[in-house]
Amino acid sequence: MNSTGSGPAGAPPETPAAREGGSGRFVEVLLPLPLERNYTYAAGPGEGYSLEPGTRVAVPFGKSKLYTGLVLGVHDNPPEAYEPKEIYRVLDETPLVSPGQIRHWRWIAQYYMCTLGEVFRTAVPSVFLLQSETRVVLREGSRPDQEDLDDTEFLILEALEHQPVLSVSEISDIVDRKHVLPILDRMIARKILILQEKLQEGYKPLRARYIRLHPDFEDEEALSELMDSLSRAPKQSGLILHLFQLREGTDKPIRSKALQERSGVSRAILKALIDKGILEEYFLEEDRVTYEGEAPTGNLPELNPGQTEALSGIRLGLDAGRPVLLHGVTSSGKTEVYLRLIKEIVQAGRQVLYLVPEIAITEQLVRRLQRVLGHRVVVFHSRHSMQERAELWYHVQAGQEKASVVLGARSALFLPFADLGLIVVDEEHENTYKQFDPAPRYHARDAAIVLAQQAGARIVLGSATPSIESYHNARSDKYAYVRMDRRYGNVLLPEMELVDLSEQFRKKKMKGHFSERLREEVSAALSERRQIILFQNRRGYAPIVECASCGHAPQCRNCDVSLTYHQHRKELRCHYCGFHRQLETTCEACGNATLDTKGFGTEQVESELAELFPEARCSRMDLDTTRGKHAYGRIIQAFEARETDILVGTQMLTKGLDFRNVGLVGIMNADSLLNFPHFRAHERCYQLLTQVAGRAGRTRERGKVIIQTYNPHHQILKQVSTGSYEEMYADQVYEREQFGYPPALRIIKITFRHREYNRVGDGAAWFAKSLRMHFGKDVLGPEFPPVARIRNQYHKNILLKIRPGQGLAQTKNSIKRIEASFNAISQFRSIRVIYNVDYI
Ligand code: ADP
Ligand code: ZN
């Protein structure tokens, strides 16, 4: 989003669909599918419905399928084009989704050019849509072409040929993937699978066992009699004593598990006492999402003058009803400023949404927030189970105190806030805020601005390196702008040093990928007991393996990319589709044993460290080492606790982590960032390097940053090393004006996807030609992207540029009309057309 065009503030008014409640014989139902329209269903014979919008209903759709749909409205107008089917079952007593949410969804669908059904599917935890007990079967007569299936889909198909009926969770186990619902959903959409007969209600509250003394023994006399009678059974009497100890000073129910842990006795002993009628076992519903955390100290630290000034600047902006951009250098104390605002909102009984670009950050941040707000803070993320997400949904909807502050990545935006008072978008420049695939391809920052506006909430965007768009919006007064130039405690920003790699090689000063200067600084930091972060923007051992004799590099069989070597498992992996195989010793093309690795990844940095600094304790943080639910946390906590000296990592390291003792940050190679073929490459390079550098010297003495590069005189690297954000901004804006990129213009990327190379080419060319009739030279392409084939699908892209003043809604309508004609051409119908509005 940018300052040109209408922007979120000027979004066109939504079309008033049948949204009112009330009663009637017909119900407008939204299905969680990419359908261009809603369907009308009928009430059963003799019945009328009085259903509120946002209530879920199970409805038949297609031949024998049942879907969970959402009521949009009730009326008395029968559909003209078809005989309405009856609603199968009403699933909610009270609406699952509020009218406010649907209104926000409509904006997203309209702005990002997708269907409301696609937003519905993303916004609502899948447990509310399909249930894990939902069983699927192969559709009769469907024999899909094997080539049309990816590996997982093929496995599912095979499994269903052996066992005709499988539940979603069984399939999940068979293919060893947690999230098979979207895959199944896609297979359902492609008419390969169907749901077996009924839908069952998915969400069941978890029940936990509790133990209490039978009321008969609550009086003292009976109790002492009991203890006497148990004198020969020391384990049983011991257990009862432990129960009393647990009861001491609290009237909370006692968990059976806690009692067993405390007393160390077996379940058999407990059971014996229950059987004798001395103890009673009972069940209570329990929260799956744990809200514990540290007891709040409640006290906020005094703000320093810079923070105080920033806070009042922010208030001024917010009071004027504007989004605020807080531009504060790394470690200037932005988080402390947010905390002030958050506490006020929570005390006023309203809710706060705190968005972060990556769940890695929540591990640290949640502890920091809980210190002030205690159990009122909760984390929402995709690694929670579906049940957990469902529970949190209800807590947020009910405005429960324990979910006053929700910390989460972009999808937390879709929670059903009862009374949203404030949104904080931390590290607003991060591109992970933009959903890439599947639709809706929304930008969470921009969607949050619209949400705040619709919900009457305030919104603060924060960053040390604002996106060009946000800074542009601040300069053109769309946002209020507040700045913090000093680090907290007046710690100086780290000293940056550029090391010329070609010179180092020439002078034979390199050892592995470490220059002499970097080795010196690592040694110095180690001897001063300060920690070190090494950044390399590639995981794996070496990006490619190449044969020194014939130059052959092993390729993925599904994608047009070279495979990456992972030393740990001695295998080659594709970072696009996950395909992997063993590394052979000889070249598959020429047969010589001359395979060699080129380039390097985090894994190789780690193994070189072991050789160069055998005494140092190292760990690595990248996609490969952080797969488990708690993996991030463990790596981060070990580093915080100084159990590791050196942390090697990819971009994951850059996002807002606050380490106390980092003295040195080393950038192993800045060039891959500079040379990335993208109009944002330089902006991103600036942001990334400034952010990693910001992890150094956050508290005590000044930190040090070593940047290794073949381009030590590159403009961007100079700007990074001198902290010249404005200069970088001016250069970038100038360039983008010259070449027609945001913020000067808006971009819609249109992608065409199909298994056949020629068909994609023909379709994209046809589409581009039609677009050119409307938009002339503002249409770029079609072109194949750098990786033209992914998972056996060829991709081709068109970029459409939209000039300031050119109506966005009108432009989208023209595109949609072209798409309709496109789909009328039979050979193009099977090509997928994908829109990415505000492509970043
Ligand atoms: P940012 O979010 O701008 O990177 P932080 O809020 O993480 O900065 O602050 C950097 C460090 O300084 C943190 O460890 C934080 O606890 C500390 N700090 C910031 N403001 C204060 C304050 N007013 N009093 C005490 N410590 C502070
Ligand atoms: Zn691949």
PDB file of C-alpha atoms and ligand atoms in Angstrom, residues 300-304 307 328-338 340 354 368 371 426-427 464 484 488-489 656-658 660 695 698-699, ligand 1:
ATOM      1  CA  LEU A 300       7.081  -0.319  34.162  1.00  0.00           C
ATOM      2  CA  PRO A 301      10.557   1.135  34.061  1.00  0.00           C
ATOM      3  CA  GLU A 302      10.922   4.895  34.056  1.00  0.00           C
ATOM      4  CA  LEU A 303      11.128   6.113  30.511  1.00  0.00           C
ATOM      5  CA  ASN A 304      14.113   8.185  29.556  1.00  0.00           C
ATOM      6  CA  GLN A 307      11.103   7.727  25.182  1.00  0.00           C
ATOM      7  CA  GLY A 328      13.472   4.276  16.377  1.00  0.00           C
ATOM      8  CA  VAL A 329      16.979   2.920  15.923  1.00  0.00           C
ATOM      9  CA  THR A 330      17.609  -0.628  17.109  1.00  0.00           C
ATOM     10  CA  SER A 331      17.532  -0.858  20.893  1.00  0.00           C
ATOM     11  CA  SER A 332      16.136   2.640  21.342  1.00  0.00           C
ATOM     12  CA  GLY A 333      13.504   1.196  23.658  1.00  0.00           C
ATOM     13  CA  LYS A 334      10.504   1.019  21.326  1.00  0.00           C
ATOM     14  CA  THR A 335       9.170  -2.051  23.062  1.00  0.00           C
ATOM     15  CA  GLU A 336       9.083  -0.236  26.392  1.00  0.00           C
ATOM     16  CA  VAL A 337       7.100   2.542  24.749  1.00  0.00           C
ATOM     17  CA  TYR A 338       4.581   0.059  23.303  1.00  0.00           C
ATOM     18  CA  ARG A 340       3.076   1.841  28.178  1.00  0.00           C
ATOM     19  CA  TYR A 354       0.571  -7.114  18.975  1.00  0.00           C
ATOM     20  CA  ARG A 368       8.754  -9.475  28.565  1.00  0.00           C
ATOM     21  CA  ARG A 371       6.438  -9.473  33.413  1.00  0.00           C
ATOM     22  CA  ASP A 426       6.311  -4.389  15.267  1.00  0.00           C
ATOM     23  CA  GLU A 427       9.096  -4.486  12.641  1.00  0.00           C
ATOM     24  CA  ALA A 464      14.326   0.822  13.022  1.00  0.00           C
ATOM     25  CA  MET A 484      13.889   7.905  18.388  1.00  0.00           C
ATOM     26  CA  TYR A 488      18.549   3.221  25.383  1.00  0.00           C
ATOM     27  CA  GLY A 489      21.287   4.081  27.881  1.00  0.00           C
ATOM     28  CA  GLY A 656      13.846  -8.013  16.789  1.00  0.00           C
ATOM     29  CA  LEU A 657      15.585 -10.383  19.175  1.00  0.00           C
ATOM     30  CA  ASP A 658      17.049  -8.680  22.213  1.00  0.00           C
ATOM     31  CA  ARG A 660      22.153  -8.658  26.206  1.00  0.00           C
ATOM     32  CA  ARG A 695      21.809  -7.229  17.705  1.00  0.00           C
ATOM     33  CA  ARG A 698      22.653  -3.495  22.986  1.00  0.00           C
ATOM     34  CA  THR A 699      23.650  -2.764  26.536  1.00  0.00           C
TER      35      THR A 699
HETATM   36  P1  ADP B   1      13.850  -1.716  20.631  1.00  0.00           P
HETATM   37  O1  ADP B   1      12.497  -2.334  20.760  1.00  0.00           O
HETATM   38  O2  ADP B   1      13.807  -0.293  20.173  1.00  0.00           O
HETATM   39  O3  ADP B   1      14.851  -2.516  19.875  1.00  0.00           O
HETATM   40  P2  ADP B   1      13.985  -2.341  23.422  1.00  0.00           P
HETATM   41  O4  ADP B   1      12.674  -1.839  23.880  1.00  0.00           O
HETATM   42  O5  ADP B   1      14.157  -3.803  23.219  1.00  0.00           O
HETATM   43  O6  ADP B   1      14.436  -1.588  22.096  1.00  0.00           O
HETATM   44  O7  ADP B   1      15.063  -1.790  24.432  1.00  0.00           O
HETATM   45  C1  ADP B   1      16.432  -2.156  24.380  1.00  0.00           C
HETATM   46  C2  ADP B   1      16.893  -2.570  25.761  1.00  0.00           C
HETATM   47  O8  ADP B   1      16.870  -1.454  26.640  1.00  0.00           O
HETATM   48  C3  ADP B   1      15.976  -3.606  26.363  1.00  0.00           C
HETATM   49  O9  ADP B   1      16.738  -4.565  27.015  1.00  0.00           O
HETATM   50  C4  ADP B   1      15.145  -2.840  27.350  1.00  0.00           C
HETATM   51  O10 ADP B   1      14.762  -3.636  28.454  1.00  0.00           O
HETATM   52  C5  ADP B   1      16.038  -1.710  27.758  1.00  0.00           C
HETATM   53  N1  ADP B   1      15.239  -0.536  28.054  1.00  0.00           N
HETATM   54  C6  ADP B   1      14.575   0.219  27.160  1.00  0.00           C
HETATM   55  N2  ADP B   1      13.921   1.225  27.766  1.00  0.00           N
HETATM   56  C7  ADP B   1      14.171   1.115  29.077  1.00  0.00           C
HETATM   57  C8  ADP B   1      13.794   1.863  30.230  1.00  0.00           C
HETATM   58  N3  ADP B   1      13.025   2.953  30.136  1.00  0.00           N
HETATM   59  N4  ADP B   1      14.267   1.451  31.444  1.00  0.00           N
HETATM   60  C9  ADP B   1      15.043   0.339  31.529  1.00  0.00           C
HETATM   61  N5  ADP B   1      15.441  -0.400  30.486  1.00  0.00           N
HETATM   62  C10 ADP B   1      15.015  -0.031  29.257  1.00  0.00           C
END
